[in-house]
């Protein structure tokens, strides 16, 4: 051990261990607690976990929270297990806003807008709401995301659109406090007629799909948030993907931004596009896109089931597609996905709390 050096042991051995094993080592000594709680270790451990084809799928059911293994894009049915939220909240009141590096940004919809950071692997969680959150969470106008800034501080972005006014605030894990940042001043996207999607993180940028369901029909916008400059910008939805009515849903595959576009021309269609060199390239069309009726929706237990994928919702209707071999092989590399009934996450040792020396 003396010849190898403890730094090598931490970087090359501990960073490959399962998150729960890392968590147990933290209680052995102050040295391990310090070394295994640094940002550099958290980042290295989460990168190794993120490169694996093994992901976790957390599903919020009405009476329970279920976690399944996703290996190579395939749901492993015999790995399903029920977990409990470490705070006394019924699962039906929980809303997953974002997933990032093993942490979930969760809202308790029962008590106004109570935001929490939760690591479902280690069970640790932290309430991060302050007095500003004195309104109820609105699924269409409240959203947010998570990121590391240029100084390696873990941060949470929260966006609230209310009465035609948009407000953006950022929480710092290091400072344990919120601050207001410049939003899209004068933008119409704060109007109540626009709906904001959950966040998708990809390449130092957080992406939101912002849709207007009223006028003009089917208008969509892409709002980006640069995590380095902490500034917003608006991108136009590509004309080649325009079908009215239609809806877009972002996801990250092999660390590249993708979007599922669901629309109805003569019949319902669903296509997958990839952002390549500032241009959107069509990857493939999904087989047999169809809307689930209420009974089928209630019978679904997971986003992925029997080679069928619950990809998104459009005007309140859940859309399901069949996964052919081409789609199945491509989608096994999904990094980040927040769907109608749950979200993907990776098992990491990232803590909701900043480690204090």
Short mmCIF file of C-alpha atoms in Angstrom, two decimals:
data_model
loop_
_atom_site.label_atom_id
_atom_site.label_comp_id
_atom_site.label_asym_id
_atom_site.label_seq_id
_atom_site.Cartn_x
_atom_site.Cartn_y
_atom_site.Cartn_z
CA UNK A 1 0.00 0.00 0.00
CA UNK A 2 2.88 2.37 0.78
CA UNK A 3 4.39 1.73 -2.66
CA UNK A 4 1.09 2.26 -4.43
CA UNK A 5 0.16 5.38 -2.46
CA UNK A 6 -3.23 6.24 -1.02
CA UNK A 7 -3.92 8.81 -3.73
CA UNK A 8 -3.67 6.05 -6.33
CA UNK A 9 -5.90 3.80 -4.24
CA UNK A 10 -8.59 6.50 -4.01
CA UNK A 11 -8.41 7.55 -7.68
CA UNK A 12 -8.09 4.15 -9.33
CA UNK A 13 -9.73 1.70 -6.92
CA UNK A 14 -12.31 3.53 -4.83
CA UNK A 15 -13.64 5.42 -7.86
CA UNK A 16 -14.58 2.04 -9.39
CA UNK A 17 -16.48 0.79 -6.35
CA UNK A 18 -20.30 0.83 -6.14
CA UNK A 19 -21.67 4.00 -4.56
CA UNK A 20 -23.00 2.17 -1.51
CA UNK A 21 -19.55 0.68 -0.84
CA UNK A 22 -17.98 4.15 -1.07
CA UNK A 23 -20.56 5.42 1.38
CA UNK A 24 -19.63 2.69 3.88
CA UNK A 25 -15.92 3.50 3.62
CA UNK A 26 -16.65 7.11 4.58
CA UNK A 27 -17.51 6.07 8.13
CA UNK A 28 -14.27 4.13 8.67
CA UNK A 29 -12.02 7.13 9.24
CA UNK A 30 -11.77 10.89 8.89
CA UNK A 31 -9.21 10.39 6.11
CA UNK A 32 -11.55 8.32 3.99
CA UNK A 33 -14.44 10.68 4.70
CA UNK A 34 -12.37 13.62 3.52
CA UNK A 35 -10.91 11.98 0.41
CA UNK A 36 -14.14 10.33 -0.71
CA UNK A 37 -16.17 13.52 -0.30
CA UNK A 38 -14.10 15.84 -2.48
CA UNK A 39 -15.56 17.21 -5.67
CA UNK A 40 -12.76 15.62 -7.72
CA UNK A 41 -13.59 12.18 -6.37
CA UNK A 42 -17.35 12.68 -6.84
CA UNK A 43 -16.74 13.76 -10.44
CA UNK A 44 -14.41 10.85 -11.22
CA UNK A 45 -16.77 8.32 -9.62
CA UNK A 46 -19.84 9.69 -11.45
CA UNK A 47 -17.97 9.72 -14.79
CA UNK A 48 -17.07 6.05 -14.42
CA UNK A 49 -20.65 5.23 -13.49
CA UNK A 50 -21.98 7.30 -16.38
CA UNK A 51 -19.81 5.46 -18.92
CA UNK A 52 -21.38 2.15 -17.96
CA UNK A 53 -24.36 0.74 -19.87
CA UNK A 54 -25.95 0.02 -16.51
CA UNK A 55 -28.42 2.68 -15.39
CA UNK A 56 -31.21 2.84 -12.85
CA UNK A 57 -34.82 3.65 -13.67
CA UNK A 58 -36.80 5.25 -10.86
CA UNK A 59 -40.56 5.05 -11.30
CA UNK A 60 -43.00 7.04 -9.21
CA UNK A 61 -46.12 4.95 -8.80
CA UNK A 62 -49.19 6.03 -6.90
CA UNK A 63 -48.42 4.00 -3.78
CA UNK A 64 -44.70 3.23 -4.11
CA UNK A 65 -41.30 4.16 -5.57
CA UNK A 66 -39.71 1.40 -7.64
CA UNK A 67 -36.13 1.16 -8.92
CA UNK A 68 -35.18 -1.17 -11.79
CA UNK A 69 -31.87 -1.94 -13.48
CA UNK A 70 -31.52 -0.84 -17.10
CA UNK A 71 -28.66 -2.80 -18.67
CA UNK A 72 -27.84 -2.09 -22.30
CA UNK A 73 -31.20 -0.37 -22.67
CA UNK A 74 -33.08 -3.44 -21.45
CA UNK A 75 -35.25 -3.48 -18.34
CA UNK A 76 -34.13 -6.28 -16.00
CA UNK A 77 -37.41 -7.40 -14.47
CA UNK A 78 -35.87 -9.56 -11.73
CA UNK A 79 -33.95 -6.57 -10.28
CA UNK A 80 -37.02 -4.52 -9.38
CA UNK A 81 -37.08 -3.26 -5.80
CA UNK A 82 -39.21 -0.84 -3.82
CA UNK A 83 -37.55 2.01 -1.97
CA UNK A 84 -38.89 4.66 0.37
CA UNK A 85 -38.35 8.38 0.23
CA UNK A 86 -36.41 9.39 3.38
CA UNK A 87 -38.87 12.16 4.11
CA UNK A 88 -42.46 11.40 5.09
CA UNK A 89 -44.08 12.15 1.73
CA UNK A 90 -46.55 9.99 -0.16
CA UNK A 91 -45.13 9.05 -3.61
CA UNK A 92 -48.16 10.55 -5.37
CA UNK A 93 -47.04 14.02 -4.22
CA UNK A 94 -43.48 13.71 -5.57
CA UNK A 95 -42.42 15.25 -8.86
CA UNK A 96 -38.99 14.63 -10.45
CA UNK A 97 -37.76 17.85 -12.02
CA UNK A 98 -34.26 16.82 -13.04
CA UNK A 99 -31.64 14.05 -12.84
CA UNK A 100 -27.92 14.79 -12.80
CA UNK A 101 -24.83 12.84 -11.66
CA UNK A 102 -26.83 10.53 -9.42
CA UNK A 103 -28.86 13.27 -7.74
CA UNK A 104 -32.54 13.91 -8.33
CA UNK A 105 -34.14 17.33 -7.98
CA UNK A 106 -37.53 16.52 -6.47
CA UNK A 107 -40.52 18.65 -5.60
CA UNK A 108 -43.03 17.88 -2.88
CA UNK A 109 -46.24 19.16 -4.48
CA UNK A 110 -48.25 18.77 -1.30
CA UNK A 111 -46.49 21.63 0.49
CA UNK A 112 -46.38 24.57 -1.90
CA UNK A 113 -43.10 24.23 -3.84
CA UNK A 114 -40.76 22.32 -1.52
CA UNK A 115 -37.58 21.47 -3.42
CA UNK A 116 -35.23 18.69 -2.33
CA UNK A 117 -31.97 17.18 -3.51
CA UNK A 118 -32.03 13.41 -3.18
CA UNK A 119 -29.50 10.67 -3.84
CA UNK A 120 -31.71 7.55 -4.12
CA UNK A 121 -28.63 5.29 -3.93
CA UNK A 122 -27.31 6.52 -0.58
CA UNK A 123 -30.68 7.76 0.70
CA UNK A 124 -29.30 11.19 1.61
CA UNK A 125 -31.50 14.21 0.91
CA UNK A 126 -31.56 17.92 1.63
CA UNK A 127 -34.32 20.53 1.67
CA UNK A 128 -33.17 23.54 -0.34
CA UNK A 129 -36.31 25.70 -0.50
CA UNK A 130 -36.24 29.12 1.13
CA UNK A 131 -38.97 31.70 1.87
CA UNK A 132 -39.26 32.55 -1.83
CA UNK A 133 -41.04 29.25 -2.51
CA UNK A 134 -44.40 30.32 -1.12
CA UNK A 135 -46.40 29.25 -4.17
CA UNK A 136 -47.66 25.93 -5.40
CA UNK A 137 -45.62 24.02 -7.94
CA UNK A 138 -47.03 24.29 -11.47
CA UNK A 139 -45.93 21.51 -13.80
CA UNK A 140 -46.15 23.77 -16.83
CA UNK A 141 -44.47 26.92 -15.52
CA UNK A 142 -42.06 25.62 -12.83
CA UNK A 143 -38.92 23.82 -13.94
CA UNK A 144 -35.23 23.55 -13.17
CA UNK A 145 -31.94 21.73 -13.63
CA UNK A 146 -28.61 20.94 -11.96
CA UNK A 147 -24.99 21.50 -12.95
CA UNK A 148 -21.40 22.13 -11.81
CA UNK A 149 -20.17 25.66 -12.52
CA UNK A 150 -16.67 26.66 -13.65
CA UNK A 151 -15.53 26.70 -10.01
CA UNK A 152 -16.80 23.15 -9.37
CA UNK A 153 -19.67 24.35 -7.22
CA UNK A 154 -22.77 22.16 -7.51
CA UNK A 155 -25.76 24.34 -8.37
CA UNK A 156 -29.52 24.13 -8.90
CA UNK A 157 -31.37 26.30 -11.40
CA UNK A 158 -35.04 27.05 -10.73
CA UNK A 159 -37.36 28.86 -13.15
CA UNK A 160 -40.78 30.19 -12.23
CA UNK A 161 -43.20 31.83 -14.67
CA UNK A 162 -46.13 33.52 -12.98
CA UNK A 163 -48.49 36.28 -14.20
CA UNK A 164 -46.39 36.86 -17.33
CA UNK A 165 -43.22 37.39 -15.28
CA UNK A 166 -40.33 34.94 -15.39
CA UNK A 167 -37.88 34.57 -12.51
CA UNK A 168 -34.68 32.52 -12.48
CA UNK A 169 -32.75 31.71 -9.30
CA UNK A 170 -29.65 29.62 -8.63
CA UNK A 171 -28.87 27.62 -5.50
CA UNK A 172 -25.23 27.06 -4.50
CA UNK A 173 -24.44 23.88 -2.58
CA UNK A 174 -21.18 25.44 -1.41
CA UNK A 175 -22.85 28.57 0.00
CA UNK A 176 -26.17 26.88 0.87
CA UNK A 177 -28.06 29.88 -0.45
CA UNK A 178 -30.09 31.17 -3.41
CA UNK A 179 -29.54 34.21 -5.64
CA UNK A 180 -31.52 35.74 -8.47
CA UNK A 181 -30.03 35.85 -11.97
CA UNK A 182 -31.04 37.63 -15.18
CA UNK A 183 -33.83 35.89 -17.05
CA UNK A 184 -35.20 36.43 -20.55
CA UNK A 185 -36.25 40.03 -19.99
CA UNK A 186 -39.20 41.05 -22.14
CA UNK A 187 -39.70 37.52 -23.42
CA UNK A 188 -43.22 36.26 -24.10
CA UNK A 189 -42.17 32.81 -22.86
CA UNK A 190 -43.13 33.76 -19.29
CA UNK A 191 -46.77 33.88 -20.37
CA UNK A 192 -49.17 31.37 -18.85
CA UNK A 193 -49.93 30.06 -22.34
CA UNK A 194 -46.45 28.53 -22.56
CA UNK A 195 -45.43 25.21 -21.03
CA UNK A 196 -41.84 24.50 -19.90
CA UNK A 197 -40.30 21.03 -20.10
CA UNK A 198 -37.97 19.43 -17.52
CA UNK A 199 -34.28 20.23 -17.98
CA UNK A 200 -31.84 18.18 -20.06
CA UNK A 201 -28.11 18.69 -19.38
CA UNK A 202 -25.67 18.15 -22.25
CA UNK A 203 -22.27 19.69 -22.98
CA UNK A 204 -22.17 22.47 -20.36
CA UNK A 205 -25.66 23.58 -21.43
CA UNK A 206 -29.13 22.98 -20.00
CA UNK A 207 -31.95 22.73 -22.54
CA UNK A 208 -35.68 23.39 -22.16
CA UNK A 209 -38.50 22.92 -24.65
CA UNK A 210 -41.03 25.76 -24.31
CA UNK A 211 -44.32 25.23 -26.13
CA UNK A 212 -47.36 27.39 -26.75
CA UNK A 213 -50.51 25.32 -26.96
CA UNK A 214 -52.87 28.20 -27.78
CA UNK A 215 -51.63 30.82 -30.25
CA UNK A 216 -49.98 30.43 -32.68
CA UNK A 217 -50.85 26.73 -32.76
CA UNK A 218 -47.99 24.44 -31.92
CA UNK A 219 -45.31 27.13 -31.52
CA UNK A 220 -42.16 25.71 -29.94
CA UNK A 221 -38.96 27.32 -28.71
CA UNK A 222 -35.68 25.94 -27.38
CA UNK A 223 -34.34 27.82 -24.37
CA UNK A 224 -30.70 27.20 -23.43
CA UNK A 225 -28.85 27.99 -20.23
CA UNK A 226 -25.06 28.21 -20.40
CA UNK A 227 -23.73 26.89 -17.08
CA UNK A 228 -20.42 28.77 -17.40
CA UNK A 229 -21.80 32.26 -18.03
CA UNK A 230 -25.13 31.45 -16.30
CA UNK A 231 -27.03 33.17 -19.10
CA UNK A 232 -30.10 32.28 -21.18
CA UNK A 233 -30.69 32.34 -24.91
CA UNK A 234 -33.53 31.32 -27.24
CA UNK A 235 -33.19 29.07 -30.27
CA UNK A 236 -35.86 28.59 -32.92
CA UNK A 237 -37.35 25.16 -33.32
CA UNK A 238 -35.98 23.80 -36.65
CA UNK A 239 -38.48 24.24 -39.48
CA UNK A 240 -37.74 20.80 -40.94
CA UNK A 241 -39.10 19.24 -37.75
CA UNK A 242 -42.29 21.30 -37.76
CA UNK A 243 -45.51 19.30 -37.83
CA UNK A 244 -48.65 20.78 -36.34
CA UNK A 245 -49.63 19.84 -33.82
CA UNK A 246 -46.39 18.39 -32.39
CA UNK A 247 -44.29 18.21 -29.25
CA UNK A 248 -40.55 17.79 -28.64
CA UNK A 249 -38.83 15.96 -25.80
CA UNK A 250 -35.07 16.29 -25.14
CA UNK A 251 -32.74 13.50 -24.05
CA UNK A 252 -28.99 12.91 -24.03
CA UNK A 253 -27.52 9.87 -25.84
CA UNK A 254 -23.76 9.21 -25.79
CA UNK A 255 -23.29 12.76 -24.46
CA UNK A 256 -25.02 14.30 -27.48
CA UNK A 257 -28.30 16.19 -27.42
CA UNK A 258 -31.26 14.45 -29.06
CA UNK A 259 -34.91 15.32 -29.38
CA UNK A 260 -37.96 13.14 -29.93
CA UNK A 261 -40.50 14.93 -32.10
CA UNK A 262 -44.04 13.61 -31.89
CA UNK A 263 -46.58 15.07 -34.27
CA UNK A 264 -49.70 14.39 -36.24
CA UNK A 265 -49.93 15.10 -39.94
CA UNK A 266 -52.24 12.50 -41.45
CA UNK A 267 -51.35 10.05 -38.70
CA UNK A 268 -49.28 10.11 -35.52
CA UNK A 269 -45.51 9.99 -36.10
CA UNK A 270 -42.45 10.01 -33.85
CA UNK A 271 -38.91 10.79 -35.03
CA UNK A 272 -35.55 10.97 -33.27
CA UNK A 273 -33.18 13.82 -34.19
CA UNK A 274 -29.57 14.49 -33.11
CA UNK A 275 -27.82 17.85 -32.78
CA UNK A 276 -24.68 17.59 -34.90
CA UNK A 277 -22.47 20.63 -35.64
CA UNK A 278 -25.30 23.10 -34.90
CA UNK A 279 -27.68 21.24 -37.21
CA UNK A 280 -30.43 18.71 -36.47
CA UNK A 281 -29.98 15.36 -38.22
CA UNK A 282 -32.72 12.73 -38.32
CA UNK A 283 -31.59 9.42 -36.79
CA UNK A 284 -34.68 7.27 -37.39
CA UNK A 285 -38.45 7.08 -37.09
CA UNK A 286 -40.02 5.07 -34.29
CA UNK A 287 -42.25 2.12 -35.11
CA UNK A 288 -45.97 2.21 -34.39
CA UNK A 289 -46.36 5.42 -32.35
CA UNK A 290 -49.75 5.40 -30.67
CA UNK A 291 -51.59 7.08 -27.83
CA UNK A 292 -52.35 4.97 -24.77
CA UNK A 293 -55.90 4.97 -23.54
CA UNK A 294 -56.58 5.54 -19.85
CA UNK A 295 -56.79 1.85 -18.96
CA UNK A 296 -53.50 0.99 -20.68
CA UNK A 297 -51.86 3.98 -19.01
CA UNK A 298 -52.87 2.76 -15.59
CA UNK A 299 -51.53 -0.73 -16.33
CA UNK A 300 -48.10 0.56 -17.32
CA UNK A 301 -45.54 0.11 -14.57
CA UNK A 302 -42.42 1.45 -16.27
CA UNK A 303 -41.25 3.79 -19.01
CA UNK A 304 -39.70 0.79 -20.80
CA UNK A 305 -41.67 -2.43 -20.86
CA UNK A 306 -41.87 -5.40 -23.27
CA UNK A 307 -39.78 -3.55 -25.89
CA UNK A 308 -42.21 -0.67 -25.79
CA UNK A 309 -41.20 2.81 -24.68
CA UNK A 310 -43.40 5.47 -23.13
CA UNK A 311 -41.61 8.36 -24.79
CA UNK A 312 -43.49 11.54 -23.98
CA UNK A 313 -46.88 13.16 -23.60
CA UNK A 314 -48.61 15.37 -26.14
CA UNK A 315 -51.53 17.51 -25.03
CA UNK A 316 -51.93 15.31 -21.97
CA UNK A 317 -51.91 12.04 -23.94
CA UNK A 318 -49.14 9.50 -23.31
CA UNK A 319 -47.40 8.28 -26.48
CA UNK A 320 -45.91 4.78 -26.74
CA UNK A 321 -43.68 3.34 -29.48
CA UNK A 322 -42.38 -0.10 -30.37
CA UNK A 323 -38.61 -0.56 -30.16
CA UNK A 324 -37.15 -2.35 -33.19
CA UNK A 325 -33.58 -3.68 -33.09
CA UNK A 326 -32.13 -0.50 -34.61
CA UNK A 327 -33.85 1.75 -32.07
CA UNK A 328 -33.14 -0.61 -29.20
CA UNK A 329 -29.39 -0.76 -29.93
CA UNK A 330 -29.15 3.01 -30.31
CA UNK A 331 -31.11 3.86 -27.19
CA UNK A 332 -29.04 1.64 -24.90
CA UNK A 333 -26.60 4.56 -24.71
CA UNK A 334 -29.15 7.02 -23.24
CA UNK A 335 -27.45 9.16 -20.58
CA UNK A 336 -30.32 11.30 -19.37
CA UNK A 337 -34.06 10.90 -19.69
CA UNK A 338 -36.94 12.32 -17.65
CA UNK A 339 -40.20 10.72 -18.75
CA UNK A 340 -43.89 10.82 -17.85
CA UNK A 341 -43.62 8.23 -15.05
CA UNK A 342 -40.00 8.43 -13.88
CA UNK A 343 -36.37 9.19 -14.67
CA UNK A 344 -33.05 7.50 -15.33
CA UNK A 345 -30.20 7.99 -12.88
CA UNK A 346 -26.77 6.52 -12.19
CA UNK A 347 -25.55 5.20 -8.85
CA UNK A 348 -22.99 7.68 -7.51
CA UNK A 349 -21.61 8.89 -4.20
CA UNK A 350 -22.49 12.54 -4.95
CA UNK A 351 -23.91 14.13 -1.82
CA UNK A 352 -26.66 16.76 -1.54
CA UNK A 353 -24.42 18.39 1.08
CA UNK A 354 -21.14 20.23 0.63
CA UNK A 355 -18.35 18.53 2.56
CA UNK A 356 -16.89 20.76 5.28
CA UNK A 357 -13.32 20.23 6.44
#
